[in-house]
GROMACS .gro file of C-alpha atoms in nm:
model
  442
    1UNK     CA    1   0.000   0.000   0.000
    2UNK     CA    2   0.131   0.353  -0.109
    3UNK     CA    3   0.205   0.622   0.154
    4UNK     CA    4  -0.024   0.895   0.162
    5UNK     CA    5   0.266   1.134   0.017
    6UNK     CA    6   0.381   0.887  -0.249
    7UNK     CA    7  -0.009   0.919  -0.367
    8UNK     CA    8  -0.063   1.235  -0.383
    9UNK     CA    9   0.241   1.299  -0.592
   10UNK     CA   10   0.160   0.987  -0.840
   11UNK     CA   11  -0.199   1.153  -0.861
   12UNK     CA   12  -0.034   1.483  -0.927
   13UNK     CA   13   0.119   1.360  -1.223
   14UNK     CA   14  -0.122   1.147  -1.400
   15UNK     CA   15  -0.392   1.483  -1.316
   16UNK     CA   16  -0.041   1.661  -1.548
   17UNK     CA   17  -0.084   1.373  -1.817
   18UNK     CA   18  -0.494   1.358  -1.824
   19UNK     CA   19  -0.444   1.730  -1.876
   20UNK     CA   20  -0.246   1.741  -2.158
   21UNK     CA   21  -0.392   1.490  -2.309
   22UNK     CA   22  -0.762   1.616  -2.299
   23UNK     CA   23  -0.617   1.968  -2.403
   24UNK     CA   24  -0.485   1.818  -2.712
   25UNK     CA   25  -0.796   1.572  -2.756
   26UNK     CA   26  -0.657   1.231  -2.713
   27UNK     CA   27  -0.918   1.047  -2.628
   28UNK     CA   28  -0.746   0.737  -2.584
   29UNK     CA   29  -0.452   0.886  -2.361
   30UNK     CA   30  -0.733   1.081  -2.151
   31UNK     CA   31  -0.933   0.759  -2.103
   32UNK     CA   32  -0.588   0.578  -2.005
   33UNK     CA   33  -0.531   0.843  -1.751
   34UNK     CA   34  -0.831   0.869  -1.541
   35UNK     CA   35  -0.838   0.524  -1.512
   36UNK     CA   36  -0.468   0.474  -1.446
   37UNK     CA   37  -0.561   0.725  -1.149
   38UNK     CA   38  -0.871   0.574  -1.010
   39UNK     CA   39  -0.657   0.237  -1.028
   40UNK     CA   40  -0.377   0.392  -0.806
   41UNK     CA   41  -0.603   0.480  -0.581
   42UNK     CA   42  -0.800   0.159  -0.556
   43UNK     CA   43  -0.468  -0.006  -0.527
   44UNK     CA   44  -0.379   0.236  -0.244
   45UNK     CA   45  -0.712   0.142  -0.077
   46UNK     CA   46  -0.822   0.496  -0.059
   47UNK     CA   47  -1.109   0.539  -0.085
   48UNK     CA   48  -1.199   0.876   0.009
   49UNK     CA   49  -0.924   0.997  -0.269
   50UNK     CA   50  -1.093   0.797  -0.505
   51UNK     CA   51  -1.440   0.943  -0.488
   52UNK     CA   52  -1.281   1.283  -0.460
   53UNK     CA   53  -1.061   1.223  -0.769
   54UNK     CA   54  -1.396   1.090  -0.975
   55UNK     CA   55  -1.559   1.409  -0.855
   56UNK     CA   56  -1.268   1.628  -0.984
   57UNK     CA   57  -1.218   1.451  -1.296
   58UNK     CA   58  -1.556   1.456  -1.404
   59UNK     CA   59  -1.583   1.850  -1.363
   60UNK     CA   60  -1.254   1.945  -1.555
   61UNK     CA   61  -1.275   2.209  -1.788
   62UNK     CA   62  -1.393   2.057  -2.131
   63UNK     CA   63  -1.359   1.702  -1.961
   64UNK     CA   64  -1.457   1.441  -2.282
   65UNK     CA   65  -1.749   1.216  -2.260
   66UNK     CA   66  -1.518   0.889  -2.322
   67UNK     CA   67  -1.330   0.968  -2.073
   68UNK     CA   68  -1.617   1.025  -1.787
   69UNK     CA   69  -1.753   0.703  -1.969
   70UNK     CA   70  -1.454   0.519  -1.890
   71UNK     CA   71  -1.404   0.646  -1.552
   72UNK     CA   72  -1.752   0.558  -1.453
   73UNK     CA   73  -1.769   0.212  -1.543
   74UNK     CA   74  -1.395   0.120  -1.428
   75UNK     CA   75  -1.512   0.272  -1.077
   76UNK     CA   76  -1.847   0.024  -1.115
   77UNK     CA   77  -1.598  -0.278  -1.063
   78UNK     CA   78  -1.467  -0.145  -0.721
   79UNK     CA   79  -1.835  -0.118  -0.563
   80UNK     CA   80  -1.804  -0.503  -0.483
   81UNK     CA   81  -1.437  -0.460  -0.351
   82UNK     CA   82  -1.567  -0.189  -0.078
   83UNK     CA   83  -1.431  -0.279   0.282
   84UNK     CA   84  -1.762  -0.224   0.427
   85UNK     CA   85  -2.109  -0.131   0.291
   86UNK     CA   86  -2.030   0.235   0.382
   87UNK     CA   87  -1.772   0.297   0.182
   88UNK     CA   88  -1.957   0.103  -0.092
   89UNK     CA   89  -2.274   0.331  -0.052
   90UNK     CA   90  -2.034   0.623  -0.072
   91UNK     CA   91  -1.889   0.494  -0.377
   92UNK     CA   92  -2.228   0.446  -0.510
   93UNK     CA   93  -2.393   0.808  -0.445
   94UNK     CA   94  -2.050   0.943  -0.621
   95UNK     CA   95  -2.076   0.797  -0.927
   96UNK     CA   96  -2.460   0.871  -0.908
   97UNK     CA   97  -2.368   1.198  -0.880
   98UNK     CA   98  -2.133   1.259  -1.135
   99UNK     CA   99  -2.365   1.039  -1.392
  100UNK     CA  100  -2.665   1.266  -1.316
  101UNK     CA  101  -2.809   1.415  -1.621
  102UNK     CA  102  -2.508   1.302  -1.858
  103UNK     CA  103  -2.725   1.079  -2.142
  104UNK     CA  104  -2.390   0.890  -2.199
  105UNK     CA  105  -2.392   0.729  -1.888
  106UNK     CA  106  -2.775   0.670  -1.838
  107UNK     CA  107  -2.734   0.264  -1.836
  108UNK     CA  108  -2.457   0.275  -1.572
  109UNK     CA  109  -2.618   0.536  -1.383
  110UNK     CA  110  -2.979   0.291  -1.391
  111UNK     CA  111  -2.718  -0.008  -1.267
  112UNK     CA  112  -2.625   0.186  -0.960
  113UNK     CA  113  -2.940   0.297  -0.846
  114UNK     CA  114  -3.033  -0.049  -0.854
  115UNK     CA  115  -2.729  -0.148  -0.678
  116UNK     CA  116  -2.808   0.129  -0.413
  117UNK     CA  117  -3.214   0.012  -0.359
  118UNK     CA  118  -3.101  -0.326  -0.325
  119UNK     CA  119  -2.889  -0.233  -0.023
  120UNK     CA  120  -3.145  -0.008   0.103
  121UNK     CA  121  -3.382  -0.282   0.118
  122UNK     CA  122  -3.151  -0.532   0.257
  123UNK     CA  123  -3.137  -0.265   0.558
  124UNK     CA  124  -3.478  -0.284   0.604
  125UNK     CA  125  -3.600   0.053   0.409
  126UNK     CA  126  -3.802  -0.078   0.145
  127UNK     CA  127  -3.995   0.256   0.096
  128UNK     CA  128  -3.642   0.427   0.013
  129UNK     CA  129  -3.553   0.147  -0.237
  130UNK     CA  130  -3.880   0.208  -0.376
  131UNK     CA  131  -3.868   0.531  -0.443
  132UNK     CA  132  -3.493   0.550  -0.557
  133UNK     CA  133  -3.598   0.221  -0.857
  134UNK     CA  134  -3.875   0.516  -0.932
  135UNK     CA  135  -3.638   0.807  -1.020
  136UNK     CA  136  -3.478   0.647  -1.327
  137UNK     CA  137  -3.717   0.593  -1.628
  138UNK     CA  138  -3.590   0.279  -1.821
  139UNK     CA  139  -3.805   0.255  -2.065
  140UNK     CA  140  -3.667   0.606  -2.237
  141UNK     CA  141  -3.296   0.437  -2.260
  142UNK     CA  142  -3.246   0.326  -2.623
  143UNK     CA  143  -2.925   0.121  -2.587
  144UNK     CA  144  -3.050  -0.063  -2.279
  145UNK     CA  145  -3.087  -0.441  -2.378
  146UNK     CA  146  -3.477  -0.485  -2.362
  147UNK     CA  147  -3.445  -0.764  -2.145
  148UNK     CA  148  -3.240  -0.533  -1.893
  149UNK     CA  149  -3.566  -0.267  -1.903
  150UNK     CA  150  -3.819  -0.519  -1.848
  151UNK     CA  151  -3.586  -0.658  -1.576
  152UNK     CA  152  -3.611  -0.325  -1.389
  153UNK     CA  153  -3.943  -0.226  -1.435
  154UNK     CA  154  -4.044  -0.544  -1.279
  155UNK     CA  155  -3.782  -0.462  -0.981
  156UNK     CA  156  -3.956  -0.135  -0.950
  157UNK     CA  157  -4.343  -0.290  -0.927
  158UNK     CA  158  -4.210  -0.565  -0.687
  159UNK     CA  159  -4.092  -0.272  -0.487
  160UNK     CA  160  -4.384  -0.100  -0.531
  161UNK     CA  161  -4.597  -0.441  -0.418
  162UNK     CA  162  -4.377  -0.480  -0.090
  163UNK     CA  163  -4.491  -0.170  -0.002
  164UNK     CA  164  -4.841  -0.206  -0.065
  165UNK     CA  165  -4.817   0.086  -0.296
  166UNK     CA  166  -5.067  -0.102  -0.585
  167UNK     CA  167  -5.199   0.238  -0.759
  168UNK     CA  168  -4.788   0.338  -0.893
  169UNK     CA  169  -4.761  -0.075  -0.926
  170UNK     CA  170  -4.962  -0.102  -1.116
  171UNK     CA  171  -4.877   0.234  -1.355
  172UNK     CA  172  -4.540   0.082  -1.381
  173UNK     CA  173  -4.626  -0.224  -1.486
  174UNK     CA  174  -4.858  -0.121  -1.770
  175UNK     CA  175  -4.485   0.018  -1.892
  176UNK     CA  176  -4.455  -0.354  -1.994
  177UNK     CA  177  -4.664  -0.490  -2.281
  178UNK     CA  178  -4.757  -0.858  -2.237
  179UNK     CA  179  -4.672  -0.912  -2.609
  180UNK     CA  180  -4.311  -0.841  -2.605
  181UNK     CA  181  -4.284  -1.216  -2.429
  182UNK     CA  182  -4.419  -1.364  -2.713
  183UNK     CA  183  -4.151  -1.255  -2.952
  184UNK     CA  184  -3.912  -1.466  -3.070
  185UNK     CA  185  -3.532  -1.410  -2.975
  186UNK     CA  186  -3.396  -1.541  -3.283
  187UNK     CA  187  -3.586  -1.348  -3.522
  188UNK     CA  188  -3.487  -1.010  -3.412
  189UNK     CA  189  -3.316  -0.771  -3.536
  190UNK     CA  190  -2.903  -0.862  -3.597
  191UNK     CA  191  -2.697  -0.613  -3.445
  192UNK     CA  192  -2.646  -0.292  -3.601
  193UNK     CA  193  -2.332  -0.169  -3.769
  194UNK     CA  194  -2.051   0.067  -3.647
  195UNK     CA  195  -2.207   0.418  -3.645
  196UNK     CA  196  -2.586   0.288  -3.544
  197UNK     CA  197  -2.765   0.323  -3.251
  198UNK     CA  198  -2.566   0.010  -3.072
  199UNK     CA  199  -2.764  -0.184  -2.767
  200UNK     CA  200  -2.587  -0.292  -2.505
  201UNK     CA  201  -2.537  -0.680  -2.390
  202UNK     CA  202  -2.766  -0.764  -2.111
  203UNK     CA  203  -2.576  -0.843  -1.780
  204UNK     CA  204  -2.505  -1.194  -1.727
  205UNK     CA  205  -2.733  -1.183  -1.407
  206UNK     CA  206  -3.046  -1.062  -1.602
  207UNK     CA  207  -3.293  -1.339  -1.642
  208UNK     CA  208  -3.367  -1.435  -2.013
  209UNK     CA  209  -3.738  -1.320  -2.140
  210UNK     CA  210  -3.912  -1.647  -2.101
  211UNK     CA  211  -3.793  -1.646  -1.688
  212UNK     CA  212  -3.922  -1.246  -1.694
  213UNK     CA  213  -4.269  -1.384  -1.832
  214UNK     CA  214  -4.302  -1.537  -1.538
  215UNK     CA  215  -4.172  -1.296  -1.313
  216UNK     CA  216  -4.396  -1.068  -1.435
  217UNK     CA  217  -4.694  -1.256  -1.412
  218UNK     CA  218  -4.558  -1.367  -1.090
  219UNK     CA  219  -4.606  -0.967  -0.976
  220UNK     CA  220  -4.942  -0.943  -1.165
  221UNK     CA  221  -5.127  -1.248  -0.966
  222UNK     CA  222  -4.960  -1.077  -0.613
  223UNK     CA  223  -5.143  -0.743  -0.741
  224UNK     CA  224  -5.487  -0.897  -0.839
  225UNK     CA  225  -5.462  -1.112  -0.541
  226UNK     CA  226  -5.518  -0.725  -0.358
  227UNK     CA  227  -5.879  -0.725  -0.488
  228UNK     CA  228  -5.917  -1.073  -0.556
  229UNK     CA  229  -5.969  -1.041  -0.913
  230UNK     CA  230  -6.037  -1.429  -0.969
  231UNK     CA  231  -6.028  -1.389  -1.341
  232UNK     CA  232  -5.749  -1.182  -1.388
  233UNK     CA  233  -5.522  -1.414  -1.138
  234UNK     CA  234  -5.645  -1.710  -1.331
  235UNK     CA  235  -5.536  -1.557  -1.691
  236UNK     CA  236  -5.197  -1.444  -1.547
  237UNK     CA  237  -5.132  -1.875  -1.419
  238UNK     CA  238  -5.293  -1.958  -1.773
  239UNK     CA  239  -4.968  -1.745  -1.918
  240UNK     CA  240  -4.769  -1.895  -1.676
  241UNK     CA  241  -4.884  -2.289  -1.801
  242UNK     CA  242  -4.813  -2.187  -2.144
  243UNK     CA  243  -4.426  -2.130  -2.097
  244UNK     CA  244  -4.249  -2.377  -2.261
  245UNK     CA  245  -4.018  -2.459  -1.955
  246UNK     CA  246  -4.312  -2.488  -1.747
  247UNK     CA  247  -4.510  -2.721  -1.955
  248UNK     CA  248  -4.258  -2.969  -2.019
  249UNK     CA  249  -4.199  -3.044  -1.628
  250UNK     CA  250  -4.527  -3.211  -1.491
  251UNK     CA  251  -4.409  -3.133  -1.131
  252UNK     CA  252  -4.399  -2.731  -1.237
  253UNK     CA  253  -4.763  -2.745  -1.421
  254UNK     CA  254  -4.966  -2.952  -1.231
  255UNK     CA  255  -4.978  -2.717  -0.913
  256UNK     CA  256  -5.025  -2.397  -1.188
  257UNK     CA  257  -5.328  -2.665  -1.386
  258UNK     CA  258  -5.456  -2.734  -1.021
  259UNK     CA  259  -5.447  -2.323  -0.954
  260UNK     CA  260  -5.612  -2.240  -1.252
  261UNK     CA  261  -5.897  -2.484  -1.225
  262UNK     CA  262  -5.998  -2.321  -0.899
  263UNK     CA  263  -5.955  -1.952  -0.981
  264UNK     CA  264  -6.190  -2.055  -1.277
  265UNK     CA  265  -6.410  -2.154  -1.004
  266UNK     CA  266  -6.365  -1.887  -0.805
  267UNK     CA  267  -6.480  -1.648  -1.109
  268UNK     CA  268  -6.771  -1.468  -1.166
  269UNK     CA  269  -7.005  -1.598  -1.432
  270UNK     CA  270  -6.921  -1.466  -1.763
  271UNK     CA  271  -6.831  -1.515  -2.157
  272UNK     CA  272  -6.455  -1.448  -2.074
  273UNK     CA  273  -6.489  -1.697  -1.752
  274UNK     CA  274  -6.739  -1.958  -1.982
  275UNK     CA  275  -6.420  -1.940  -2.288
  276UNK     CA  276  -6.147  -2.023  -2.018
  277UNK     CA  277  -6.376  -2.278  -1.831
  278UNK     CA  278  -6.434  -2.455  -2.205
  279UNK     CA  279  -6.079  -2.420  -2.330
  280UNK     CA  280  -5.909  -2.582  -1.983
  281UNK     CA  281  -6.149  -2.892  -1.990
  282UNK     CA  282  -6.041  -2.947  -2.381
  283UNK     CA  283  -5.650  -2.913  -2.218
  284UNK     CA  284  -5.559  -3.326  -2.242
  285UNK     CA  285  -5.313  -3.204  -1.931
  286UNK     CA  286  -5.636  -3.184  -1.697
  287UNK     CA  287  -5.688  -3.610  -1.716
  288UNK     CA  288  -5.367  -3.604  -1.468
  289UNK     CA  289  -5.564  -3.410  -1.260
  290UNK     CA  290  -5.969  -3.576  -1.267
  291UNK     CA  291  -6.066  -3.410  -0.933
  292UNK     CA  292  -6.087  -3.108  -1.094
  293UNK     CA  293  -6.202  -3.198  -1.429
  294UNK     CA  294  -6.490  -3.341  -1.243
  295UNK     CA  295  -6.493  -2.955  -1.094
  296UNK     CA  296  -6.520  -2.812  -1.432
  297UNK     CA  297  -6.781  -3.052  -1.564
  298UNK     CA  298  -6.995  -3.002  -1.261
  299UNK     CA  299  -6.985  -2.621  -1.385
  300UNK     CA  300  -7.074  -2.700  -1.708
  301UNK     CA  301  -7.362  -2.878  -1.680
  302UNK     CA  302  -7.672  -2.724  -1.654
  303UNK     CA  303  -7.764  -2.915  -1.308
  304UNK     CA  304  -7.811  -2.809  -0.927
  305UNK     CA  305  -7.511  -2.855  -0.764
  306UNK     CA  306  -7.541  -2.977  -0.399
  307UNK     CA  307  -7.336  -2.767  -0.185
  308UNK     CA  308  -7.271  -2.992   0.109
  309UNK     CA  309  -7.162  -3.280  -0.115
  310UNK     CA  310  -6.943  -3.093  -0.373
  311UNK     CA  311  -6.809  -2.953  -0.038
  312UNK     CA  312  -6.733  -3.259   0.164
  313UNK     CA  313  -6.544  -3.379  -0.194
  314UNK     CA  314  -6.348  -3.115  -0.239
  315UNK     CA  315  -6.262  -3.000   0.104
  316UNK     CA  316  -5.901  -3.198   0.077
  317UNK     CA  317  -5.809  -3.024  -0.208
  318UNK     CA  318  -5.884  -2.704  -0.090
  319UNK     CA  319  -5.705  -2.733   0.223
  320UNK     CA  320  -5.437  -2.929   0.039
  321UNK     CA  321  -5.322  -2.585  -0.164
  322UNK     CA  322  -5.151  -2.463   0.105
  323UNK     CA  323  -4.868  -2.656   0.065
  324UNK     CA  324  -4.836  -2.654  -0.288
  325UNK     CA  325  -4.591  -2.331  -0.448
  326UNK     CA  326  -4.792  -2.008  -0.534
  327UNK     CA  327  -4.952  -1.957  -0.188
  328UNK     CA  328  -5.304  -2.053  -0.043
  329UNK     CA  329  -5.664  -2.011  -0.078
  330UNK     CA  330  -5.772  -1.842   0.246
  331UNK     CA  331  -6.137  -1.793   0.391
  332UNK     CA  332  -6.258  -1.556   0.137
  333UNK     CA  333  -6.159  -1.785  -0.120
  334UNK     CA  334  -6.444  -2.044   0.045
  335UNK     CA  335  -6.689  -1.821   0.113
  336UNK     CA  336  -6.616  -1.727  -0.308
  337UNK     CA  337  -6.646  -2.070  -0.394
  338UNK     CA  338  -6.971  -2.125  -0.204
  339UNK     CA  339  -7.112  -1.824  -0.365
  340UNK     CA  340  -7.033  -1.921  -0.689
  341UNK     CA  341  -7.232  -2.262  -0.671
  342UNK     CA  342  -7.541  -2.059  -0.569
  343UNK     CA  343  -7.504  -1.831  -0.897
  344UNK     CA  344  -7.434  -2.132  -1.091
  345UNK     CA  345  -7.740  -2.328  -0.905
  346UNK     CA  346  -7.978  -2.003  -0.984
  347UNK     CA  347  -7.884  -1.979  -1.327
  348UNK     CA  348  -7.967  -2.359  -1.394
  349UNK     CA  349  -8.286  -2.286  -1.224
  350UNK     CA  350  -8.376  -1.958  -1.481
  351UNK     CA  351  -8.323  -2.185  -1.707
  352UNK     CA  352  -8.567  -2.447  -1.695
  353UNK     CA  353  -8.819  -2.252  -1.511
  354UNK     CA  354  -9.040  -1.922  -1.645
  355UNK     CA  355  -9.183  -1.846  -1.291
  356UNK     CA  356  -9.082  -2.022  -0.961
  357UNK     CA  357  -9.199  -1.960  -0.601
  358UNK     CA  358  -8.923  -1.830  -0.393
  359UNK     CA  359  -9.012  -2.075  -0.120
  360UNK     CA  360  -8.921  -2.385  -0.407
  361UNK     CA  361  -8.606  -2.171  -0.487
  362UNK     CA  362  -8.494  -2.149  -0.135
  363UNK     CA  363  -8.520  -2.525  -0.171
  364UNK     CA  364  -8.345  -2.616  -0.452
  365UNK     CA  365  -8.043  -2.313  -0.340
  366UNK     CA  366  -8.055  -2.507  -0.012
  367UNK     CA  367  -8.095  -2.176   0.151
  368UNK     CA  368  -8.312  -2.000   0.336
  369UNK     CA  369  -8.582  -1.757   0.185
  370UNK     CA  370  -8.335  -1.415   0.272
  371UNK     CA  371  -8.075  -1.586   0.162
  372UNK     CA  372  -8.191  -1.712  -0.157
  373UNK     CA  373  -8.388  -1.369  -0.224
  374UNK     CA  374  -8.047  -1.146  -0.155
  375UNK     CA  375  -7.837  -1.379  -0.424
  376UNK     CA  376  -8.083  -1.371  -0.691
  377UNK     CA  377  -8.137  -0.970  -0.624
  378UNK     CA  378  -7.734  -0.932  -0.617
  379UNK     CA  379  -7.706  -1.159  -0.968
  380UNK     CA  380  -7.999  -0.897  -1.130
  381UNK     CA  381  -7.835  -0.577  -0.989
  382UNK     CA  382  -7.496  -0.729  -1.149
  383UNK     CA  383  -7.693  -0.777  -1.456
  384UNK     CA  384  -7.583  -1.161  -1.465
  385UNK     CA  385  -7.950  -1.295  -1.452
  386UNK     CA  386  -8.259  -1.095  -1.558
  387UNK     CA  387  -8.533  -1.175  -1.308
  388UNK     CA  388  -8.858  -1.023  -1.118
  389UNK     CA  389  -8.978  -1.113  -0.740
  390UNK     CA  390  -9.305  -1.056  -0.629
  391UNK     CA  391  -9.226  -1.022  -0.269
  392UNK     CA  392  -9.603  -1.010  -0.193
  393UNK     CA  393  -9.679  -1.338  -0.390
  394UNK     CA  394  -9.370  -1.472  -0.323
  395UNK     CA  395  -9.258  -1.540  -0.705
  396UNK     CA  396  -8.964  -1.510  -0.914
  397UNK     CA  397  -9.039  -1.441  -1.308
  398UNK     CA  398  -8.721  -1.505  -1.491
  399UNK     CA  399  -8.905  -1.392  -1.811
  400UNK     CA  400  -8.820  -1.043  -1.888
  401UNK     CA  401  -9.070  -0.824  -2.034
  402UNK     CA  402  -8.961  -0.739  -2.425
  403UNK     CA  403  -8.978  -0.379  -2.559
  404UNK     CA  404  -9.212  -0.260  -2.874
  405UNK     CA  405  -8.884  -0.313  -3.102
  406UNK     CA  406  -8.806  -0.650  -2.963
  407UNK     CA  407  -9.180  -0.765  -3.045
  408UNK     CA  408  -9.164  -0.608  -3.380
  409UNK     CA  409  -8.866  -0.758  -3.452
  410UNK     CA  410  -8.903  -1.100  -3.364
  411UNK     CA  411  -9.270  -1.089  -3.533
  412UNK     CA  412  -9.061  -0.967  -3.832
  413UNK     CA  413  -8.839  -1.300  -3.852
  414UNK     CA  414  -9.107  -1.527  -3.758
  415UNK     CA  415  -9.271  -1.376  -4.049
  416UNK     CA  416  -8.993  -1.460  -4.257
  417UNK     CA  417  -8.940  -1.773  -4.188
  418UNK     CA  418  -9.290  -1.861  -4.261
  419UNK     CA  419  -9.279  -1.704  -4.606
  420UNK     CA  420  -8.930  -1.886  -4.653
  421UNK     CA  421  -9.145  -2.231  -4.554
  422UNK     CA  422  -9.444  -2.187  -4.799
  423UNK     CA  423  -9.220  -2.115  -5.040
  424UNK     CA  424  -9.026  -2.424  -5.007
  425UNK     CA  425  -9.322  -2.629  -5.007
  426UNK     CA  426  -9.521  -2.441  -5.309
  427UNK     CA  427  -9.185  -2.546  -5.445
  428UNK     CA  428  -9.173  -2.926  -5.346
  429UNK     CA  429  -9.551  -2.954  -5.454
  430UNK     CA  430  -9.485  -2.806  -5.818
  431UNK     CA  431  -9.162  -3.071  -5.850
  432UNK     CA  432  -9.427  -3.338  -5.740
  433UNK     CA  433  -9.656  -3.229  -6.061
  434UNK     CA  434  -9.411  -3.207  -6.258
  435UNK     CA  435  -9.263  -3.582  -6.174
  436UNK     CA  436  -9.595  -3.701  -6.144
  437UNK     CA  437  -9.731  -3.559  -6.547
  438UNK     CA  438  -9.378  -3.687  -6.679
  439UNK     CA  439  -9.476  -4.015  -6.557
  440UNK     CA  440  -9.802  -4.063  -6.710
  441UNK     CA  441  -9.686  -3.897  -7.049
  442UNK     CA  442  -9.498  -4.220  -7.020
   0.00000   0.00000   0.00000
């Protein structure tokens, strides 16, 4: 280790060489310099010198752009040689600060805030981290490697998530569009020649896009899981199944198959719900799992589904989630499910019955006559089932009265169709004849 006087003189007369060498415009003898220095002082293990000599290289009079560049990123290798985390957030905030607002050193400036949040939450503040990952816009960067961006926007909403912040989690991760996973690696664009706009090589740490695909949808289900949007969560383990890397390990898919099968469950009634409900009971996958293919066909069919039973047979599984990757289904998840029965059990009963007496419903819900009346009420106000109760009466019409239009309009195509049948029969009946003469010309 150099004395502190042997130093200061060696830094003296590299600062003599850097000088003449910027005032002349040597790039490359400017870039050796700065670097030669910062590597004396790195050598020398001081550290102090070092971020004061990054400080007073970068603000030189008509300093060049390589060479702040080049000092920037040769200082980046030090931060994991730091004595103690100190020094290394020292180091960090430096080279933050002399990268600040300089467009040529946007990437490495993005890599040490991210370096910086990550201690920050390691110490506990994840609020801090969060809101350092939110200063630097990513997306704007043109030579950052795309997987880098989406790698850091993702850091920034699982940030975000941690601290229940899900309004600016969810902004960031509409930054991200869902389609850029799809796109094949090998079919991109070839790298550009020497005077285009070059993109950097991805850090060997970044994960590759299919492993982001399911980071990010990873994120998504944790943020849906806030409100439980059932659909939503069950789309984003639908994306998940349909990762090649996923779907060729059976002991990866079937806990994702087994997820998705009961956040279909858990949905409300719907066309998007009805399409996933279809599509995952054509999936041959769902024979290694026939619990819950029986789960889906019991949805399917139009039948009354007896809560108690369907219950008692699916209890195990239920509980059984909680030790299976991608977290549990809690109370609210059963209370859901038992919900969803009744909708399904009052929409098989609009559909075989006109008019019913709530009394019968109650009976065929299993439920008493409140309880029966506030689900069908919540289904109409939801606009899932159209329906009338005459409370006085004590009758549900599931008929719903037709407008003037409506009654015009189907009069119209019943109309039609009758005109359509005579003449198709006028026309039968004259091809008769005509058979029937040729035959006794005969």
């Amino acid at each position: 280790m150099a004395s502190g006087g042997d130093l200061e003189a060696k830094v003296e007369a590299f600062l003599n060489v850097e000088k003449q060498a910027r005032n002349s415009g040597d790039v490359a003898g400017t870039k050796k310099a700065v670097t030669d220095i910062l590597q004396l002082c790195f050598e020398a293990g001081a550290w102090k010198t070092l971020n004061d000599q990054i400080i007073v290289l970068s603000k030189r009079r008509g300093q060049l752009k390589q060479a702040v560049t080049a000092m920037v990123q040769q200082a980046m290798q030090y931060i994991d040689q730091t004595p103690d985390i100190d020094t290394r957030i020292e180091l960090i905030k430096t080279l933050n600060l002399v990268s600040a607002g300089k467009i040529y050193v946007e990437i490495e400036r993005a890599r040490l805030i991210k370096k910086l949040a990550k201690i920050k939450e390691e110490q506990g503040q994840i609020a801090e981290a969060a809101d350092l990952m939110q200063e630097v816009a990513v997306e704007t960067f043109g030579a950052m490697a795309k997987t880098e961006k989406i790698a850091f926007i993702l850091e920034q909403v699982r940030l975000c998530l941690d601290r229940q912040d899900y309004v600016r989690a969810q902004i960031l991760a509409r930054k991200i569009s869902p389609r850029v996973f799809e796109i094949d690696p090998s079919k991109e664009k070839k790298k550009p020649k020497e005077g285009d706009n070059v993109v950097e090589e991805a850090p060997a740490d970044i994960p590759t896009l299919p492993e982001l695909k399911k980071i990010y949808y990873e994120l998504m289900i944790r943020y849906y899981s806030h409100n439980d949007e059932y659909l939503e969560i069950c789309r984003c383990y639908k994306s998940i199944y349909d990762i090649p890397s996923i779907k060729e390990d059976p002991s990866k898919w079937i806990p994702i198959l087994r997820k998705i099968c009961w956040y279909l469950v858990l949905a409300p009634h719907g066309p998007m719900q009805s399409s996933l409900l279809n599509s995952t009971l054509e999936d041959k996958n769902l024979s290694e799992v026939p619990n819950f293919k029986l789960l889906l066909k019991h949805l399917v069919t139009m039948e009354v589904i007896q809560w108690t039973s369907l219950w008692n047979t699916f209890k195990d599984e239920f509980e059984s989630e909680k030790t299976l990757p991608g977290g549990s289904l809690g109370e609210k998840a059963a209370e859901d499910f038992k919900l969803r029965i009744i909708e399904h059990n009052i929409i098989v009963v609009s559909k075989y019955y006109s008019r019913i007496t709530l009394k019968r419903l109650a009976e065929l819900l299993c439920l008493s006559l409140q309880e029966a009346e506030k689900h069908l009420s919540d289904m109409v106000v939801s606009k899932a089932l159209g329906a009338k109760i005459d409370r006085p009466l004590g009758i549900v019409n599931f008929q719903t009265a037709s407008n003037s239009n409506e009654v015009l309009n189907s009069w119209a195509t019943n109309l039609e169709k009758l005109l359509d049948l005579v003449e198709k029969s006028c026309h039968q009946i004259h091809k008769e004849s005509m058979v029937h003469k040729a035959a006794l010309k005969i």
